[in-house]
Amino acid sequence: MLLLRLLRKGLLDASRGDVAVFNNTSAEHPATYEFVRQLADECEKKHGIPFFWVEFCTYEGASQGLWRRYGGFRLVNKERYDRKKNPGGYRYGGEVFEEMISFHGYLPGRQARSCTKGMKVLTTKSFIAEWLARKRQTARLGHNRGEPQVTKEEVRWQYRDRNGSEEGVDDYVRRKDILINSDFVRPSQSFNDFSSVGVRPLEGTESLSERAEAIVQLKGDRAVDYISIIGIRGDEPLRVARIKERSQTDDSAETVYMPLFDAGVGKQEVQKFWAKQDYNLLLPDGVNLSNCVYCFMKGANALAEISRQMQEIDG
């Protein structure tokens, strides 16, 4: 709702660097992907604002003499991933979520929501740092050894070196298995390959940077100011409180606006808005299938009902 209002009122400007971002967790309902695809088409084809799908990913590097994994993002297109037919597609079977869990080594929970932070907040910031550099493609991230260095043997050795014993090492290596088998390099990606609008020079400039490795600073004295507009509703005060708390502890130059919350726009108003549109998020009423389908924040009773509903939907 918020994005369409901004677009239709002409409040977004591609020459200013404005961009829409969808963070794919790979754990969404199939109807969500179709809805976002339609939303992206209107955003780009009717209003000329780039719309990117991004995913959390990891790559290998070295720090203090040790091989390790780092978190980042990758651009994906709007069709399903297939290693042979569409390697640039979006993941849809929990793969991104699994890589994030393997990266952190523990499951997210209500008190440590590593999923939101890792797959959405930090992933978006990584994207913004490269997007605002106004270059043609993202940087290649990872080493040049030609083969993975974070192997099971390396992970096992580092665990023993840190802990001084073998106790628990087998369980730790199992938790890192998905990470070990993930791609060890994030290749450079052209922005224009993942958006029909793509990247453009900022207003007042004539060209894009040819330096793929360029990024802008989002923290510190030389940080670039930028604005994030988030569609949190007026009846979601707890979500707003968490975002404000995060903003207060973050030293970035980001300014967050939540206009739907400020205007008191609730769920009913949002439903009425979408009922008048040519397309909608076609999820069943009465059960919360939005966002990650089986998100632990929905509660045990809701998850039991979701499981029952999904069995009916999937046949």
PDB file of C-alpha atoms in Angstrom:
ATOM      1  CA  MET A   1       0.000   0.000   0.000  1.00  0.00           C
ATOM      2  CA  LEU A   2       2.646   2.505   1.035  1.00  0.00           C
ATOM      3  CA  LEU A   3       4.810   1.937  -2.026  1.00  0.00           C
ATOM      4  CA  LEU A   4       1.884   2.378  -4.428  1.00  0.00           C
ATOM      5  CA  ARG A   5       0.815   5.596  -2.714  1.00  0.00           C
ATOM      6  CA  LEU A   6       4.328   6.990  -2.988  1.00  0.00           C
ATOM      7  CA  LEU A   7       4.562   5.957  -6.635  1.00  0.00           C
ATOM      8  CA  ARG A   8       1.159   7.233  -7.711  1.00  0.00           C
ATOM      9  CA  LYS A   9       1.684  10.584  -6.014  1.00  0.00           C
ATOM     10  CA  GLY A  10       5.021  10.991  -7.777  1.00  0.00           C
ATOM     11  CA  LEU A  11       7.000  11.162  -4.539  1.00  0.00           C
ATOM     12  CA  LEU A  12       9.816   8.855  -5.669  1.00  0.00           C
ATOM     13  CA  ASP A  13      12.548   9.901  -8.095  1.00  0.00           C
ATOM     14  CA  ALA A  14      15.001   7.520  -9.779  1.00  0.00           C
ATOM     15  CA  SER A  15      17.462  10.353 -10.495  1.00  0.00           C
ATOM     16  CA  ARG A  16      17.690  10.924  -6.738  1.00  0.00           C
ATOM     17  CA  GLY A  17      18.700   7.301  -6.205  1.00  0.00           C
ATOM     18  CA  ASP A  18      15.306   6.150  -4.903  1.00  0.00           C
ATOM     19  CA  VAL A  19      14.888   2.386  -5.019  1.00  0.00           C
ATOM     20  CA  ALA A  20      12.468  -0.283  -3.770  1.00  0.00           C
ATOM     21  CA  VAL A  21      13.884  -3.428  -2.160  1.00  0.00           C
ATOM     22  CA  PHE A  22      12.335  -6.823  -1.396  1.00  0.00           C
ATOM     23  CA  ASN A  23      14.311  -9.011   1.008  1.00  0.00           C
ATOM     24  CA  ASN A  24      13.688 -12.639   0.117  1.00  0.00           C
ATOM     25  CA  THR A  25      14.040 -15.015   3.063  1.00  0.00           C
ATOM     26  CA  SER A  26      13.200 -18.037   0.852  1.00  0.00           C
ATOM     27  CA  ALA A  27      10.520 -18.913   3.421  1.00  0.00           C
ATOM     28  CA  GLU A  28       7.619 -16.886   2.010  1.00  0.00           C
ATOM     29  CA  HIS A  29       4.281 -18.230   0.774  1.00  0.00           C
ATOM     30  CA  PRO A  30       4.212 -18.735  -3.038  1.00  0.00           C
ATOM     31  CA  ALA A  31       1.432 -16.130  -3.303  1.00  0.00           C
ATOM     32  CA  THR A  32       3.770 -13.561  -1.767  1.00  0.00           C
ATOM     33  CA  TYR A  33       6.277 -13.993  -4.583  1.00  0.00           C
ATOM     34  CA  GLU A  34       3.585 -13.536  -7.222  1.00  0.00           C
ATOM     35  CA  PHE A  35       2.309 -10.417  -5.445  1.00  0.00           C
ATOM     36  CA  VAL A  36       5.792  -8.882  -5.185  1.00  0.00           C
ATOM     37  CA  ARG A  37       6.396  -9.682  -8.862  1.00  0.00           C
ATOM     38  CA  GLN A  38       3.273  -7.706  -9.836  1.00  0.00           C
ATOM     39  CA  LEU A  39       4.238  -4.875  -7.501  1.00  0.00           C
ATOM     40  CA  ALA A  40       7.724  -4.721  -9.004  1.00  0.00           C
ATOM     41  CA  ASP A  41       6.278  -4.597 -12.524  1.00  0.00           C
ATOM     42  CA  GLU A  42       4.108  -1.582 -11.682  1.00  0.00           C
ATOM     43  CA  CYS A  43       6.965   0.108  -9.844  1.00  0.00           C
ATOM     44  CA  GLU A  44       9.349  -0.190 -12.785  1.00  0.00           C
ATOM     45  CA  LYS A  45       7.168  -0.194 -15.904  1.00  0.00           C
ATOM     46  CA  LYS A  46       4.634   2.465 -14.890  1.00  0.00           C
ATOM     47  CA  HIS A  47       6.683   4.693 -12.615  1.00  0.00           C
ATOM     48  CA  GLY A  48      10.320   4.162 -13.618  1.00  0.00           C
ATOM     49  CA  ILE A  49      11.571   3.353 -10.116  1.00  0.00           C
ATOM     50  CA  PRO A  50      14.006   0.417  -9.844  1.00  0.00           C
ATOM     51  CA  PHE A  51      12.808  -2.516  -7.755  1.00  0.00           C
ATOM     52  CA  PHE A  52      15.340  -5.130  -6.636  1.00  0.00           C
ATOM     53  CA  TRP A  53      14.988  -8.547  -5.065  1.00  0.00           C
ATOM     54  CA  VAL A  54      17.926  -9.239  -2.740  1.00  0.00           C
ATOM     55  CA  GLU A  55      18.939 -12.225  -0.627  1.00  0.00           C
ATOM     56  CA  PHE A  56      21.333 -12.781   2.246  1.00  0.00           C
ATOM     57  CA  CYS A  57      24.371 -14.788   1.214  1.00  0.00           C
ATOM     58  CA  THR A  58      27.870 -15.495   2.484  1.00  0.00           C
ATOM     59  CA  TYR A  59      31.334 -15.593   0.943  1.00  0.00           C
ATOM     60  CA  GLU A  60      34.787 -16.620   2.115  1.00  0.00           C
ATOM     61  CA  GLY A  61      37.578 -14.333   3.209  1.00  0.00           C
ATOM     62  CA  ALA A  62      40.371 -14.174   5.760  1.00  0.00           C
ATOM     63  CA  SER A  63      40.769 -12.283   9.030  1.00  0.00           C
ATOM     64  CA  GLN A  64      43.724 -12.382  11.434  1.00  0.00           C
ATOM     65  CA  GLY A  65      45.216 -15.315   9.575  1.00  0.00           C
ATOM     66  CA  LEU A  66      42.058 -17.441   9.639  1.00  0.00           C
ATOM     67  CA  TRP A  67      39.633 -18.345   6.879  1.00  0.00           C
ATOM     68  CA  ARG A  68      36.053 -17.424   7.664  1.00  0.00           C
ATOM     69  CA  ARG A  69      32.676 -16.517   6.164  1.00  0.00           C
ATOM     70  CA  TYR A  70      31.260 -13.007   5.816  1.00  0.00           C
ATOM     71  CA  GLY A  71      27.640 -11.968   5.334  1.00  0.00           C
ATOM     72  CA  GLY A  72      26.506  -9.997   2.310  1.00  0.00           C
ATOM     73  CA  PHE A  73      23.787  -9.898  -0.323  1.00  0.00           C
ATOM     74  CA  ARG A  74      23.146 -11.092  -3.834  1.00  0.00           C
ATOM     75  CA  LEU A  75      20.748  -9.788  -6.464  1.00  0.00           C
ATOM     76  CA  VAL A  76      18.204 -12.284  -7.778  1.00  0.00           C
ATOM     77  CA  ASN A  77      15.702 -12.139 -10.602  1.00  0.00           C
ATOM     78  CA  LYS A  78      11.952 -12.567 -10.284  1.00  0.00           C
ATOM     79  CA  GLU A  79      11.778 -16.222 -11.325  1.00  0.00           C
ATOM     80  CA  ARG A  80      12.503 -19.343  -9.290  1.00  0.00           C
ATOM     81  CA  TYR A  81      16.087 -20.478  -8.832  1.00  0.00           C
ATOM     82  CA  ASP A  82      17.282 -23.443 -10.876  1.00  0.00           C
ATOM     83  CA  ARG A  83      20.979 -24.291 -10.869  1.00  0.00           C
ATOM     84  CA  LYS A  84      20.960 -25.157 -14.581  1.00  0.00           C
ATOM     85  CA  LYS A  85      18.103 -23.151 -16.088  1.00  0.00           C
ATOM     86  CA  ASN A  86      18.007 -20.030 -13.887  1.00  0.00           C
ATOM     87  CA  PRO A  87      21.009 -19.723 -11.515  1.00  0.00           C
ATOM     88  CA  GLY A  88      20.156 -16.062 -10.906  1.00  0.00           C
ATOM     89  CA  GLY A  89      16.655 -16.812  -9.630  1.00  0.00           C
ATOM     90  CA  TYR A  90      15.212 -16.417  -6.154  1.00  0.00           C
ATOM     91  CA  ARG A  91      15.370 -19.220  -3.575  1.00  0.00           C
ATOM     92  CA  TYR A  92      12.015 -20.465  -2.318  1.00  0.00           C
ATOM     93  CA  GLY A  93      12.641 -23.616  -0.257  1.00  0.00           C
ATOM     94  CA  GLY A  94      14.228 -22.174   2.889  1.00  0.00           C
ATOM     95  CA  GLU A  95      17.777 -22.159   1.509  1.00  0.00           C
ATOM     96  CA  VAL A  96      18.533 -18.552   2.501  1.00  0.00           C
ATOM     97  CA  PHE A  97      17.175 -19.108   5.998  1.00  0.00           C
ATOM     98  CA  GLU A  98      19.263 -22.265   6.389  1.00  0.00           C
ATOM     99  CA  GLU A  99      22.451 -20.497   5.291  1.00  0.00           C
ATOM    100  CA  MET A 100      21.785 -17.692   7.781  1.00  0.00           C
ATOM    101  CA  ILE A 101      21.296 -20.197  10.642  1.00  0.00           C
ATOM    102  CA  SER A 102      24.456 -22.074   9.673  1.00  0.00           C
ATOM    103  CA  PHE A 103      26.340 -18.752   9.492  1.00  0.00           C
ATOM    104  CA  HIS A 104      25.339 -17.733  13.026  1.00  0.00           C
ATOM    105  CA  GLY A 105      25.422 -21.252  14.430  1.00  0.00           C
ATOM    106  CA  TYR A 106      22.148 -20.971  16.337  1.00  0.00           C
ATOM    107  CA  LEU A 107      18.416 -20.653  15.761  1.00  0.00           C
ATOM    108  CA  PRO A 108      16.805 -17.198  15.936  1.00  0.00           C
ATOM    109  CA  GLY A 109      14.377 -16.513  18.784  1.00  0.00           C
ATOM    110  CA  ARG A 110      12.252 -13.773  20.288  1.00  0.00           C
ATOM    111  CA  GLN A 111      15.197 -12.369  22.239  1.00  0.00           C
ATOM    112  CA  ALA A 112      17.772 -12.800  19.465  1.00  0.00           C
ATOM    113  CA  ARG A 113      16.078 -12.203  16.129  1.00  0.00           C
ATOM    114  CA  SER A 114      19.119 -12.910  14.009  1.00  0.00           C
ATOM    115  CA  CYS A 115      16.821 -13.662  11.063  1.00  0.00           C
ATOM    116  CA  THR A 116      15.421 -10.128  10.821  1.00  0.00           C
ATOM    117  CA  LYS A 117      18.805  -8.561  11.444  1.00  0.00           C
ATOM    118  CA  GLY A 118      20.747 -10.855   9.130  1.00  0.00           C
ATOM    119  CA  MET A 119      18.372 -11.422   6.225  1.00  0.00           C
ATOM    120  CA  LYS A 120      16.703  -8.008   6.160  1.00  0.00           C
ATOM    121  CA  VAL A 121      18.383  -5.160   8.075  1.00  0.00           C
ATOM    122  CA  LEU A 122      22.060  -5.878   7.374  1.00  0.00           C
ATOM    123  CA  THR A 123      21.364  -7.296   3.918  1.00  0.00           C
ATOM    124  CA  THR A 124      19.571  -4.096   2.927  1.00  0.00           C
ATOM    125  CA  LYS A 125      22.380  -1.960   4.322  1.00  0.00           C
ATOM    126  CA  SER A 126      24.921  -3.951   2.301  1.00  0.00           C
ATOM    127  CA  PHE A 127      22.847  -3.355  -0.820  1.00  0.00           C
ATOM    128  CA  ILE A 128      22.440   0.374  -0.095  1.00  0.00           C
ATOM    129  CA  ALA A 129      26.198   0.806   0.438  1.00  0.00           C
ATOM    130  CA  GLU A 130      26.805  -0.443  -3.105  1.00  0.00           C
ATOM    131  CA  TRP A 131      23.699   1.079  -4.707  1.00  0.00           C
ATOM    132  CA  LEU A 132      24.477   4.614  -3.539  1.00  0.00           C
ATOM    133  CA  ALA A 133      27.982   4.339  -5.015  1.00  0.00           C
ATOM    134  CA  ARG A 134      26.216   4.759  -8.406  1.00  0.00           C
ATOM    135  CA  LYS A 135      28.199   2.117 -10.240  1.00  0.00           C
ATOM    136  CA  ARG A 136      27.228  -0.351 -12.933  1.00  0.00           C
ATOM    137  CA  GLN A 137      27.742  -3.552 -10.992  1.00  0.00           C
ATOM    138  CA  THR A 138      28.293  -4.933  -7.521  1.00  0.00           C
ATOM    139  CA  ALA A 139      31.753  -5.890  -6.336  1.00  0.00           C
ATOM    140  CA  ARG A 140      33.101  -9.407  -6.549  1.00  0.00           C
ATOM    141  CA  LEU A 141      33.451 -10.630  -2.965  1.00  0.00           C
ATOM    142  CA  GLY A 142      35.632 -13.522  -1.875  1.00  0.00           C
ATOM    143  CA  HIS A 143      39.153 -14.835  -2.341  1.00  0.00           C
ATOM    144  CA  ASN A 144      40.858 -16.005  -5.530  1.00  0.00           C
ATOM    145  CA  ARG A 145      42.035 -19.444  -4.421  1.00  0.00           C
ATOM    146  CA  GLY A 146      39.755 -21.218  -6.892  1.00  0.00           C
ATOM    147  CA  GLU A 147      38.326 -23.603  -4.305  1.00  0.00           C
ATOM    148  CA  PRO A 148      36.718 -23.331  -0.839  1.00  0.00           C
ATOM    149  CA  GLN A 149      39.029 -22.751   2.118  1.00  0.00           C
ATOM    150  CA  VAL A 150      36.402 -23.012   4.874  1.00  0.00           C
ATOM    151  CA  THR A 151      36.276 -26.804   4.730  1.00  0.00           C
ATOM    152  CA  LYS A 152      35.131 -29.266   7.394  1.00  0.00           C
ATOM    153  CA  GLU A 153      38.761 -29.817   8.336  1.00  0.00           C
ATOM    154  CA  GLU A 154      39.349 -26.057   8.689  1.00  0.00           C
ATOM    155  CA  VAL A 155      36.191 -25.575  10.773  1.00  0.00           C
ATOM    156  CA  ARG A 156      37.138 -28.513  13.005  1.00  0.00           C
ATOM    157  CA  TRP A 157      40.690 -27.227  13.483  1.00  0.00           C
ATOM    158  CA  GLN A 158      39.523 -23.686  14.355  1.00  0.00           C
ATOM    159  CA  TYR A 159      37.002 -25.046  16.883  1.00  0.00           C
ATOM    160  CA  ARG A 160      39.679 -27.123  18.648  1.00  0.00           C
ATOM    161  CA  ASP A 161      42.077 -24.172  18.612  1.00  0.00           C
ATOM    162  CA  ARG A 162      39.479 -21.858  20.222  1.00  0.00           C
ATOM    163  CA  ASN A 163      38.166 -24.309  22.793  1.00  0.00           C
ATOM    164  CA  GLY A 164      41.212 -26.405  23.556  1.00  0.00           C
ATOM    165  CA  SER A 165      39.324 -29.682  23.242  1.00  0.00           C
ATOM    166  CA  GLU A 166      37.306 -31.934  20.926  1.00  0.00           C
ATOM    167  CA  GLU A 167      34.165 -31.772  23.056  1.00  0.00           C
ATOM    168  CA  GLY A 168      31.192 -30.642  20.965  1.00  0.00           C
ATOM    169  CA  VAL A 169      33.200 -30.363  17.746  1.00  0.00           C
ATOM    170  CA  ASP A 170      31.122 -32.871  15.751  1.00  0.00           C
ATOM    171  CA  ASP A 171      27.880 -31.051  16.553  1.00  0.00           C
ATOM    172  CA  TYR A 172      29.485 -27.707  15.678  1.00  0.00           C
ATOM    173  CA  VAL A 173      30.718 -28.987  12.300  1.00  0.00           C
ATOM    174  CA  ARG A 174      27.232 -30.359  11.525  1.00  0.00           C
ATOM    175  CA  ARG A 175      25.735 -26.924  12.185  1.00  0.00           C
ATOM    176  CA  LYS A 176      28.228 -25.405   9.751  1.00  0.00           C
ATOM    177  CA  ASP A 177      27.619 -28.001   7.027  1.00  0.00           C
ATOM    178  CA  ILE A 178      25.258 -25.840   4.924  1.00  0.00           C
ATOM    179  CA  LEU A 179      27.643 -22.901   5.186  1.00  0.00           C
ATOM    180  CA  ILE A 180      30.593 -25.060   4.153  1.00  0.00           C
ATOM    181  CA  ASN A 181      28.723 -26.199   1.042  1.00  0.00           C
ATOM    182  CA  SER A 182      27.517 -22.720   0.025  1.00  0.00           C
ATOM    183  CA  ASP A 183      29.153 -20.711  -2.767  1.00  0.00           C
ATOM    184  CA  PHE A 184      32.456 -19.307  -1.521  1.00  0.00           C
ATOM    185  CA  VAL A 185      32.447 -16.272  -3.859  1.00  0.00           C
ATOM    186  CA  ARG A 186      29.789 -13.691  -4.559  1.00  0.00           C
ATOM    187  CA  PRO A 187      30.363 -12.768  -8.197  1.00  0.00           C
ATOM    188  CA  SER A 188      30.015  -9.246  -9.516  1.00  0.00           C
ATOM    189  CA  GLN A 189      26.466  -8.597 -10.728  1.00  0.00           C
ATOM    190  CA  SER A 190      25.218  -5.910 -13.101  1.00  0.00           C
ATOM    191  CA  PHE A 191      22.349  -3.896 -11.623  1.00  0.00           C
ATOM    192  CA  ASN A 192      20.773  -3.652 -15.066  1.00  0.00           C
ATOM    193  CA  ASP A 193      20.528  -7.442 -15.319  1.00  0.00           C
ATOM    194  CA  PHE A 194      18.108  -7.495 -12.390  1.00  0.00           C
ATOM    195  CA  SER A 195      15.939  -4.459 -13.105  1.00  0.00           C
ATOM    196  CA  SER A 196      14.300  -3.079 -16.246  1.00  0.00           C
ATOM    197  CA  VAL A 197      15.068   0.410 -14.912  1.00  0.00           C
ATOM    198  CA  GLY A 198      18.497  -0.347 -13.509  1.00  0.00           C
ATOM    199  CA  VAL A 199      20.987   2.139 -12.159  1.00  0.00           C
ATOM    200  CA  ARG A 200      21.234   5.723 -13.433  1.00  0.00           C
ATOM    201  CA  PRO A 201      23.548   8.658 -12.748  1.00  0.00           C
ATOM    202  CA  LEU A 202      22.364  10.854  -9.913  1.00  0.00           C
ATOM    203  CA  GLU A 203      20.769  14.176 -10.758  1.00  0.00           C
ATOM    204  CA  GLY A 204      23.499  16.689 -11.584  1.00  0.00           C
ATOM    205  CA  THR A 205      26.007  14.026 -12.673  1.00  0.00           C
ATOM    206  CA  GLU A 206      26.680  12.628 -16.126  1.00  0.00           C
ATOM    207  CA  SER A 207      28.057   9.129 -15.655  1.00  0.00           C
ATOM    208  CA  LEU A 208      28.223   6.067 -13.444  1.00  0.00           C
ATOM    209  CA  SER A 209      31.302   4.877 -11.613  1.00  0.00           C
ATOM    210  CA  GLU A 210      33.247   2.121 -13.380  1.00  0.00           C
ATOM    211  CA  ARG A 211      34.754   0.961 -10.059  1.00  0.00           C
ATOM    212  CA  ALA A 212      32.807  -2.174  -9.100  1.00  0.00           C
ATOM    213  CA  GLU A 213      34.547  -2.271  -5.720  1.00  0.00           C
ATOM    214  CA  ALA A 214      33.286   1.194  -4.743  1.00  0.00           C
ATOM    215  CA  ILE A 215      30.940   1.471  -1.763  1.00  0.00           C
ATOM    216  CA  VAL A 216      29.699   4.395   0.304  1.00  0.00           C
ATOM    217  CA  GLN A 217      30.079   4.670   4.056  1.00  0.00           C
ATOM    218  CA  LEU A 218      26.865   4.314   6.043  1.00  0.00           C
ATOM    219  CA  LYS A 219      28.487   4.945   9.419  1.00  0.00           C
ATOM    220  CA  GLY A 220      30.986   7.385  10.869  1.00  0.00           C
ATOM    221  CA  ASP A 221      31.925  10.981  10.088  1.00  0.00           C
ATOM    222  CA  ARG A 222      31.841  10.455   6.308  1.00  0.00           C
ATOM    223  CA  ALA A 223      28.575   8.533   6.256  1.00  0.00           C
ATOM    224  CA  VAL A 224      26.101   9.211   3.452  1.00  0.00           C
ATOM    225  CA  ASP A 225      22.678  10.327   4.662  1.00  0.00           C
ATOM    226  CA  TYR A 226      19.778   8.273   3.349  1.00  0.00           C
ATOM    227  CA  ILE A 227      16.106   7.695   4.131  1.00  0.00           C
ATOM    228  CA  SER A 228      14.269   4.398   4.611  1.00  0.00           C
ATOM    229  CA  ILE A 229      10.472   4.397   4.271  1.00  0.00           C
ATOM    230  CA  ILE A 230       8.806   1.365   5.860  1.00  0.00           C
ATOM    231  CA  GLY A 231       5.144   0.353   5.608  1.00  0.00           C
ATOM    232  CA  ILE A 232       4.454  -0.480   9.270  1.00  0.00           C
ATOM    233  CA  ARG A 233       0.759   0.051  10.103  1.00  0.00           C
ATOM    234  CA  GLY A 234      -0.743   2.162  12.861  1.00  0.00           C
ATOM    235  CA  ASP A 235      -1.866  -0.970  14.731  1.00  0.00           C
ATOM    236  CA  GLU A 236       1.649  -2.433  14.940  1.00  0.00           C
ATOM    237  CA  PRO A 237       3.203  -0.446  17.823  1.00  0.00           C
ATOM    238  CA  LEU A 238       5.520  -3.248  18.949  1.00  0.00           C
ATOM    239  CA  ARG A 239       7.152  -3.462  15.524  1.00  0.00           C
ATOM    240  CA  VAL A 240       7.573   0.311  15.494  1.00  0.00           C
ATOM    241  CA  ALA A 241       9.122   0.241  18.961  1.00  0.00           C
ATOM    242  CA  ARG A 242      11.675  -2.360  17.866  1.00  0.00           C
ATOM    243  CA  ILE A 243      12.633  -0.322  14.803  1.00  0.00           C
ATOM    244  CA  LYS A 244      13.012   2.868  16.854  1.00  0.00           C
ATOM    245  CA  GLU A 245      15.097   1.039  19.442  1.00  0.00           C
ATOM    246  CA  ARG A 246      17.339  -0.317  16.709  1.00  0.00           C
ATOM    247  CA  SER A 247      17.726   3.155  15.187  1.00  0.00           C
ATOM    248  CA  GLN A 248      18.771   4.629  18.529  1.00  0.00           C
ATOM    249  CA  THR A 249      21.553   2.081  18.992  1.00  0.00           C
ATOM    250  CA  ASP A 250      22.753   2.240  15.390  1.00  0.00           C
ATOM    251  CA  ASP A 251      25.299   4.937  14.508  1.00  0.00           C
ATOM    252  CA  SER A 252      24.414   4.964  10.810  1.00  0.00           C
ATOM    253  CA  ALA A 253      23.185   8.049   8.952  1.00  0.00           C
ATOM    254  CA  GLU A 254      19.865   6.359   8.142  1.00  0.00           C
ATOM    255  CA  THR A 255      16.619   8.204   8.875  1.00  0.00           C
ATOM    256  CA  VAL A 256      13.568   5.939   9.142  1.00  0.00           C
ATOM    257  CA  TYR A 257      10.053   7.108   8.294  1.00  0.00           C
ATOM    258  CA  MET A 258       6.884   5.078   8.932  1.00  0.00           C
ATOM    259  CA  PRO A 259       4.084   7.235   7.461  1.00  0.00           C
ATOM    260  CA  LEU A 260       1.305   4.630   7.767  1.00  0.00           C
ATOM    261  CA  PHE A 261       1.955   4.348  11.488  1.00  0.00           C
ATOM    262  CA  ASP A 262       2.142   8.124  11.900  1.00  0.00           C
ATOM    263  CA  ALA A 263      -1.204   8.499  10.092  1.00  0.00           C
ATOM    264  CA  GLY A 264      -2.850   5.747  12.135  1.00  0.00           C
ATOM    265  CA  VAL A 265      -3.575   3.589   9.086  1.00  0.00           C
ATOM    266  CA  GLY A 266      -4.665   0.154  10.325  1.00  0.00           C
ATOM    267  CA  LYS A 267      -5.315  -3.276   8.873  1.00  0.00           C
ATOM    268  CA  GLN A 268      -8.876  -2.498   7.741  1.00  0.00           C
ATOM    269  CA  GLU A 269      -7.777   0.564   5.772  1.00  0.00           C
ATOM    270  CA  VAL A 270      -5.045  -1.475   4.104  1.00  0.00           C
ATOM    271  CA  GLN A 271      -7.509  -4.230   3.174  1.00  0.00           C
ATOM    272  CA  LYS A 272      -9.946  -1.694   1.704  1.00  0.00           C
ATOM    273  CA  PHE A 273      -7.145  -0.176  -0.361  1.00  0.00           C
ATOM    274  CA  TRP A 274      -6.087  -3.494  -1.857  1.00  0.00           C
ATOM    275  CA  ALA A 275      -9.685  -4.551  -2.526  1.00  0.00           C
ATOM    276  CA  LYS A 276      -9.843  -1.720  -5.086  1.00  0.00           C
ATOM    277  CA  GLN A 277      -6.624  -2.672  -6.896  1.00  0.00           C
ATOM    278  CA  ASP A 278      -6.143  -4.829  -9.986  1.00  0.00           C
ATOM    279  CA  TYR A 279      -4.020  -7.277  -7.984  1.00  0.00           C
ATOM    280  CA  ASN A 280      -3.723  -8.275  -4.349  1.00  0.00           C
ATOM    281  CA  LEU A 281      -1.880 -10.577  -1.973  1.00  0.00           C
ATOM    282  CA  LEU A 282      -4.055 -13.659  -2.449  1.00  0.00           C
ATOM    283  CA  LEU A 283      -3.597 -15.303   0.935  1.00  0.00           C
ATOM    284  CA  PRO A 284      -6.493 -16.961   2.831  1.00  0.00           C
ATOM    285  CA  ASP A 285      -8.232 -14.855   5.482  1.00  0.00           C
ATOM    286  CA  GLY A 286      -8.204 -15.955   9.107  1.00  0.00           C
ATOM    287  CA  VAL A 287      -4.642 -17.263   9.210  1.00  0.00           C
ATOM    288  CA  ASN A 288      -1.398 -15.292   9.016  1.00  0.00           C
ATOM    289  CA  LEU A 289       0.574 -16.627   6.053  1.00  0.00           C
ATOM    290  CA  SER A 290       2.415 -13.377   5.316  1.00  0.00           C
ATOM    291  CA  ASN A 291       6.163 -12.913   5.783  1.00  0.00           C
ATOM    292  CA  CYS A 292       7.955 -16.165   6.654  1.00  0.00           C
ATOM    293  CA  VAL A 293       5.119 -18.693   6.705  1.00  0.00           C
ATOM    294  CA  TYR A 294       6.310 -20.479   9.844  1.00  0.00           C
ATOM    295  CA  CYS A 295       7.769 -17.484  11.704  1.00  0.00           C
ATOM    296  CA  PHE A 296       8.141 -18.262  15.422  1.00  0.00           C
ATOM    297  CA  MET A 297       6.813 -14.784  16.263  1.00  0.00           C
ATOM    298  CA  LYS A 298       3.314 -15.931  15.234  1.00  0.00           C
ATOM    299  CA  GLY A 299       2.993 -18.178  18.305  1.00  0.00           C
ATOM    300  CA  ALA A 300       2.399 -21.905  18.799  1.00  0.00           C
ATOM    301  CA  ASN A 301      -1.383 -21.886  18.273  1.00  0.00           C
ATOM    302  CA  ALA A 302      -1.150 -19.837  15.092  1.00  0.00           C
ATOM    303  CA  LEU A 303       1.627 -22.054  13.741  1.00  0.00           C
ATOM    304  CA  ALA A 304      -0.470 -25.172  14.346  1.00  0.00           C
ATOM    305  CA  GLU A 305      -3.326 -23.625  12.353  1.00  0.00           C
ATOM    306  CA  ILE A 306      -0.913 -22.491   9.641  1.00  0.00           C
ATOM    307  CA  SER A 307       0.409 -26.041   9.328  1.00  0.00           C
ATOM    308  CA  ARG A 308      -3.133 -27.349   8.904  1.00  0.00           C
ATOM    309  CA  GLN A 309      -3.979 -24.668   6.333  1.00  0.00           C
ATOM    310  CA  MET A 310      -0.791 -25.277   4.353  1.00  0.00           C
ATOM    311  CA  GLN A 311      -1.552 -28.988   4.133  1.00  0.00           C
ATOM    312  CA  GLU A 312      -4.949 -28.132   2.645  1.00  0.00           C
ATOM    313  CA  ILE A 313      -3.459 -25.554   0.251  1.00  0.00           C
ATOM    314  CA  ASP A 314      -0.680 -27.883  -0.878  1.00  0.00           C
ATOM    315  CA  GLY A 315      -3.121 -30.759  -1.278  1.00  0.00           C
TER     316      GLY A 315
END
